[in-house]
């Protein structure tokens, strides 16, 4: 017998509240147990969720602090306005994900698949993209600083033309990035 809708809603709220008090490491692991595609906006993730499948998840405004999502699938995920701080997304698949307005600091995206990802308006600082695949990625309005794109794959000048830099950026041979205008 299924509980009434209100009871299911209250039960889910109690579970999420309990998980939040347990800490970020348990929260990341709990995501794979939750049947719903929508994740509350107040969630912070830490700990490890290596190889998790979070494809299609709604994670706008989430905070990833020291999280290890290496090898995870976040295909088509809504990651608008997220914060990735000191997190590992190496070899993760973020194909067709929306990271519009994201703040990405000190993260590792080595070998990540960023095909057709939308990074428009993102602020990217101190990030490594060694071997990351940028095929079809949208980089309009991205501000790069202290970023290594030198070994990025499928990165085109047309993509970089809409982005700018406020600091040092290593680029593949033949590509350039304009300085950001001063306010």
mmCIF file of C-alpha atoms in Angstrom:
data_model
loop_
_atom_site.group_PDB
_atom_site.id
_atom_site.type_symbol
_atom_site.label_atom_id
_atom_site.label_comp_id
_atom_site.label_asym_id
_atom_site.label_seq_id
_atom_site.Cartn_x
_atom_site.Cartn_y
_atom_site.Cartn_z
ATOM 1 C CA UNK A 1 0.000 0.000 0.000
ATOM 2 C CA UNK A 2 1.412 3.394 -0.996
ATOM 3 C CA UNK A 3 1.353 6.203 1.568
ATOM 4 C CA UNK A 4 -0.768 9.271 0.730
ATOM 5 C CA UNK A 5 1.049 12.007 -1.294
ATOM 6 C CA UNK A 6 1.362 14.325 1.722
ATOM 7 C CA UNK A 7 3.000 11.582 3.801
ATOM 8 C CA UNK A 8 5.469 10.854 0.963
ATOM 9 C CA UNK A 9 6.323 14.569 0.794
ATOM 10 C CA UNK A 10 6.852 14.794 4.563
ATOM 11 C CA UNK A 11 8.899 11.573 4.520
ATOM 12 C CA UNK A 12 11.143 12.922 1.773
ATOM 13 C CA UNK A 13 11.614 16.219 3.675
ATOM 14 C CA UNK A 14 12.555 14.299 6.851
ATOM 15 C CA UNK A 15 15.050 12.147 4.934
ATOM 16 C CA UNK A 16 16.644 15.186 3.262
ATOM 17 C CA UNK A 17 16.857 17.001 6.576
ATOM 18 C CA UNK A 18 18.503 13.997 8.221
ATOM 19 C CA UNK A 19 20.947 13.633 5.352
ATOM 20 C CA UNK A 20 21.855 17.312 5.544
ATOM 21 C CA UNK A 21 22.765 16.936 9.223
ATOM 22 C CA UNK A 22 24.956 13.904 8.492
ATOM 23 C CA UNK A 23 27.263 15.946 6.290
ATOM 24 C CA UNK A 24 28.246 16.311 2.659
ATOM 25 C CA UNK A 25 29.908 12.914 2.184
ATOM 26 C CA UNK A 26 26.729 11.054 2.978
ATOM 27 C CA UNK A 27 24.647 13.482 0.942
ATOM 28 C CA UNK A 28 26.592 12.760 -2.221
ATOM 29 C CA UNK A 29 26.155 9.025 -1.765
ATOM 30 C CA UNK A 30 22.445 9.431 -0.995
ATOM 31 C CA UNK A 31 21.802 11.031 -4.371
ATOM 32 C CA UNK A 32 22.042 7.661 -6.045
ATOM 33 C CA UNK A 33 19.293 6.350 -3.754
ATOM 34 C CA UNK A 34 16.801 9.151 -4.413
ATOM 35 C CA UNK A 35 14.274 8.374 -7.139
ATOM 36 C CA UNK A 36 13.367 11.992 -7.952
ATOM 37 C CA UNK A 37 15.213 13.973 -10.604
ATOM 38 C CA UNK A 38 14.904 17.274 -8.713
ATOM 39 C CA UNK A 39 17.358 18.011 -5.929
ATOM 40 C CA UNK A 40 16.706 20.886 -3.489
ATOM 41 C CA UNK A 41 18.584 24.107 -4.254
ATOM 42 C CA UNK A 42 20.099 24.380 -0.769
ATOM 43 C CA UNK A 43 22.205 21.249 -1.107
ATOM 44 C CA UNK A 44 25.959 21.208 -0.619
ATOM 45 C CA UNK A 45 27.985 18.221 -1.729
ATOM 46 C CA UNK A 46 31.262 16.997 -0.349
ATOM 47 C CA UNK A 47 32.867 13.618 0.022
ATOM 48 C CA UNK A 48 32.953 11.075 -2.748
ATOM 49 C CA UNK A 49 30.444 9.992 -5.360
ATOM 50 C CA UNK A 50 32.901 8.393 -7.765
ATOM 51 C CA UNK A 51 31.270 7.014 -10.900
ATOM 52 C CA UNK A 52 27.785 8.175 -9.873
ATOM 53 C CA UNK A 53 25.087 8.627 -12.490
ATOM 54 C CA UNK A 54 23.477 12.016 -11.961
ATOM 55 C CA UNK A 55 22.407 12.469 -15.575
ATOM 56 C CA UNK A 56 19.434 14.765 -16.050
ATOM 57 C CA UNK A 57 19.469 15.918 -12.414
ATOM 58 C CA UNK A 58 18.264 19.372 -11.464
ATOM 59 C CA UNK A 59 21.058 20.840 -9.313
ATOM 60 C CA UNK A 60 20.803 24.622 -9.826
ATOM 61 C CA UNK A 61 22.716 26.692 -7.260
ATOM 62 C CA UNK A 62 24.234 23.599 -5.598
ATOM 63 C CA UNK A 63 27.633 23.887 -3.923
ATOM 64 C CA UNK A 64 30.294 21.229 -4.496
ATOM 65 C CA UNK A 65 32.999 21.733 -1.838
ATOM 66 C CA UNK A 66 35.932 19.330 -2.050
ATOM 67 C CA UNK A 67 33.663 16.773 -3.698
ATOM 68 C CA UNK A 68 35.003 13.847 -5.715
ATOM 69 C CA UNK A 69 32.738 13.184 -8.693
ATOM 70 C CA UNK A 70 35.515 11.720 -10.826
ATOM 71 C CA UNK A 71 34.212 9.412 -13.532
ATOM 72 C CA UNK A 72 30.623 10.416 -12.821
ATOM 73 C CA UNK A 73 27.933 11.018 -15.437
ATOM 74 C CA UNK A 74 26.127 14.341 -15.267
ATOM 75 C CA UNK A 75 24.834 14.236 -18.838
ATOM 76 C CA UNK A 76 22.193 16.903 -19.451
ATOM 77 C CA UNK A 77 22.246 18.044 -15.809
ATOM 78 C CA UNK A 78 21.003 21.491 -14.820
ATOM 79 C CA UNK A 79 24.011 22.973 -13.013
ATOM 80 C CA UNK A 80 23.119 26.642 -13.451
ATOM 81 C CA UNK A 81 24.762 28.960 -10.900
ATOM 82 C CA UNK A 82 26.575 26.042 -9.161
ATOM 83 C CA UNK A 83 29.781 26.471 -7.205
ATOM 84 C CA UNK A 84 32.562 23.946 -7.756
ATOM 85 C CA UNK A 85 35.300 24.632 -5.181
ATOM 86 C CA UNK A 86 38.266 22.282 -4.871
ATOM 87 C CA UNK A 87 36.244 19.496 -6.467
ATOM 88 C CA UNK A 88 37.311 16.640 -8.721
ATOM 89 C CA UNK A 89 35.358 16.091 -11.940
ATOM 90 C CA UNK A 90 38.201 14.342 -13.761
ATOM 91 C CA UNK A 91 36.936 11.955 -16.449
ATOM 92 C CA UNK A 92 33.350 13.014 -15.652
ATOM 93 C CA UNK A 93 30.832 13.221 -18.501
ATOM 94 C CA UNK A 94 29.035 16.568 -18.470
ATOM 95 C CA UNK A 95 27.789 16.353 -22.081
ATOM 96 C CA UNK A 96 24.922 18.805 -22.749
ATOM 97 C CA UNK A 97 24.936 20.053 -19.128
ATOM 98 C CA UNK A 98 24.048 23.651 -18.368
ATOM 99 C CA UNK A 99 26.646 25.393 -16.186
ATOM 100 C CA UNK A 100 25.500 28.918 -17.019
ATOM 101 C CA UNK A 101 26.766 31.356 -14.381
ATOM 102 C CA UNK A 102 28.785 28.712 -12.519
ATOM 103 C CA UNK A 103 31.641 29.667 -10.185
ATOM 104 C CA UNK A 104 34.414 27.081 -10.640
ATOM 105 C CA UNK A 105 37.472 27.478 -8.407
ATOM 106 C CA UNK A 106 40.410 25.138 -7.885
ATOM 107 C CA UNK A 107 38.653 22.223 -9.580
ATOM 108 C CA UNK A 108 39.974 19.353 -11.677
ATOM 109 C CA UNK A 109 38.283 18.629 -15.008
ATOM 110 C CA UNK A 110 41.163 16.603 -16.463
ATOM 111 C CA UNK A 111 39.840 14.237 -19.131
ATOM 112 C CA UNK A 112 36.265 15.454 -18.613
ATOM 113 C CA UNK A 113 33.785 15.294 -21.461
ATOM 114 C CA UNK A 114 32.339 18.784 -21.903
ATOM 115 C CA UNK A 115 30.739 18.193 -25.295
ATOM 116 C CA UNK A 116 27.959 20.712 -26.015
ATOM 117 C CA UNK A 117 28.164 21.974 -22.422
ATOM 118 C CA UNK A 118 26.953 25.527 -21.749
ATOM 119 C CA UNK A 119 29.400 27.507 -19.589
ATOM 120 C CA UNK A 120 28.031 30.937 -20.520
ATOM 121 C CA UNK A 121 28.842 33.602 -17.931
ATOM 122 C CA UNK A 122 30.869 31.208 -15.760
ATOM 123 C CA UNK A 123 33.815 32.369 -13.643
ATOM 124 C CA UNK A 124 36.630 29.808 -13.902
ATOM 125 C CA UNK A 125 39.706 30.209 -11.642
ATOM 126 C CA UNK A 126 42.607 27.873 -10.955
ATOM 127 C CA UNK A 127 41.161 24.966 -12.924
ATOM 128 C CA UNK A 128 42.891 22.235 -14.915
ATOM 129 C CA UNK A 129 41.304 20.939 -18.113
ATOM 130 C CA UNK A 130 44.099 18.580 -19.210
ATOM 131 C CA UNK A 131 42.625 16.404 -21.967
ATOM 132 C CA UNK A 132 39.091 17.763 -21.462
ATOM 133 C CA UNK A 133 36.908 17.633 -24.584
ATOM 134 C CA UNK A 134 35.289 20.991 -25.421
ATOM 135 C CA UNK A 135 33.581 19.934 -28.665
ATOM 136 C CA UNK A 136 30.638 22.284 -29.265
ATOM 137 C CA UNK A 137 30.940 23.886 -25.792
ATOM 138 C CA UNK A 138 29.504 27.393 -25.407
ATOM 139 C CA UNK A 139 31.912 29.749 -23.609
ATOM 140 C CA UNK A 140 30.161 33.115 -24.095
ATOM 141 C CA UNK A 141 30.971 35.513 -21.286
ATOM 142 C CA UNK A 142 33.272 33.083 -19.458
ATOM 143 C CA UNK A 143 35.970 34.732 -17.342
ATOM 144 C CA UNK A 144 39.097 32.583 -17.070
ATOM 145 C CA UNK A 145 41.936 33.164 -14.585
ATOM 146 C CA UNK A 146 44.805 30.836 -13.692
ATOM 147 C CA UNK A 147 43.421 28.141 -15.977
ATOM 148 C CA UNK A 148 45.272 25.484 -17.953
ATOM 149 C CA UNK A 149 43.589 24.768 -21.290
ATOM 150 C CA UNK A 150 46.846 23.929 -23.071
ATOM 151 C CA UNK A 151 45.989 20.249 -23.552
ATOM 152 C CA UNK A 152 42.230 20.683 -23.978
ATOM 153 C CA UNK A 153 40.741 18.871 -26.979
ATOM 154 C CA UNK A 154 38.407 20.272 -29.639
ATOM 155 C CA UNK A 155 38.739 23.822 -28.332
ATOM 156 C CA UNK A 156 38.261 26.339 -31.157
ATOM 157 C CA UNK A 157 39.099 30.024 -31.460
ATOM 158 C CA UNK A 158 35.409 30.781 -32.137
ATOM 159 C CA UNK A 159 34.576 29.445 -28.679
ATOM 160 C CA UNK A 160 37.253 31.585 -27.019
ATOM 161 C CA UNK A 161 36.210 34.725 -28.912
ATOM 162 C CA UNK A 162 33.258 35.145 -26.527
ATOM 163 C CA UNK A 163 35.355 34.602 -23.388
ATOM 164 C CA UNK A 164 38.039 36.674 -21.658
ATOM 165 C CA UNK A 165 40.785 36.432 -19.038
ATOM 166 C CA UNK A 166 41.678 38.347 -15.875
ATOM 167 C CA UNK A 167 44.868 36.390 -15.238
ATOM 168 C CA UNK A 168 47.194 33.828 -16.706
ATOM 169 C CA UNK A 169 45.673 31.226 -18.996
ATOM 170 C CA UNK A 170 47.579 28.503 -20.806
ATOM 171 C CA UNK A 171 46.062 27.830 -24.228
ATOM 172 C CA UNK A 172 46.663 25.350 -27.029
ATOM 173 C CA UNK A 173 49.112 26.572 -29.666
ATOM 174 C CA UNK A 174 47.573 29.135 -32.029
ATOM 175 C CA UNK A 175 44.604 30.085 -29.821
ATOM 176 C CA UNK A 176 44.221 33.423 -28.050
ATOM 177 C CA UNK A 177 42.045 34.877 -25.330
ATOM 178 C CA UNK A 178 41.353 38.589 -24.922
ATOM 179 C CA UNK A 179 41.732 40.389 -21.587
ATOM 180 C CA UNK A 180 38.455 41.130 -19.793
ATOM 181 C CA UNK A 181 37.423 44.782 -19.816
ATOM 182 C CA UNK A 182 38.052 46.643 -16.581
ATOM 183 C CA UNK A 183 34.980 47.863 -14.707
#
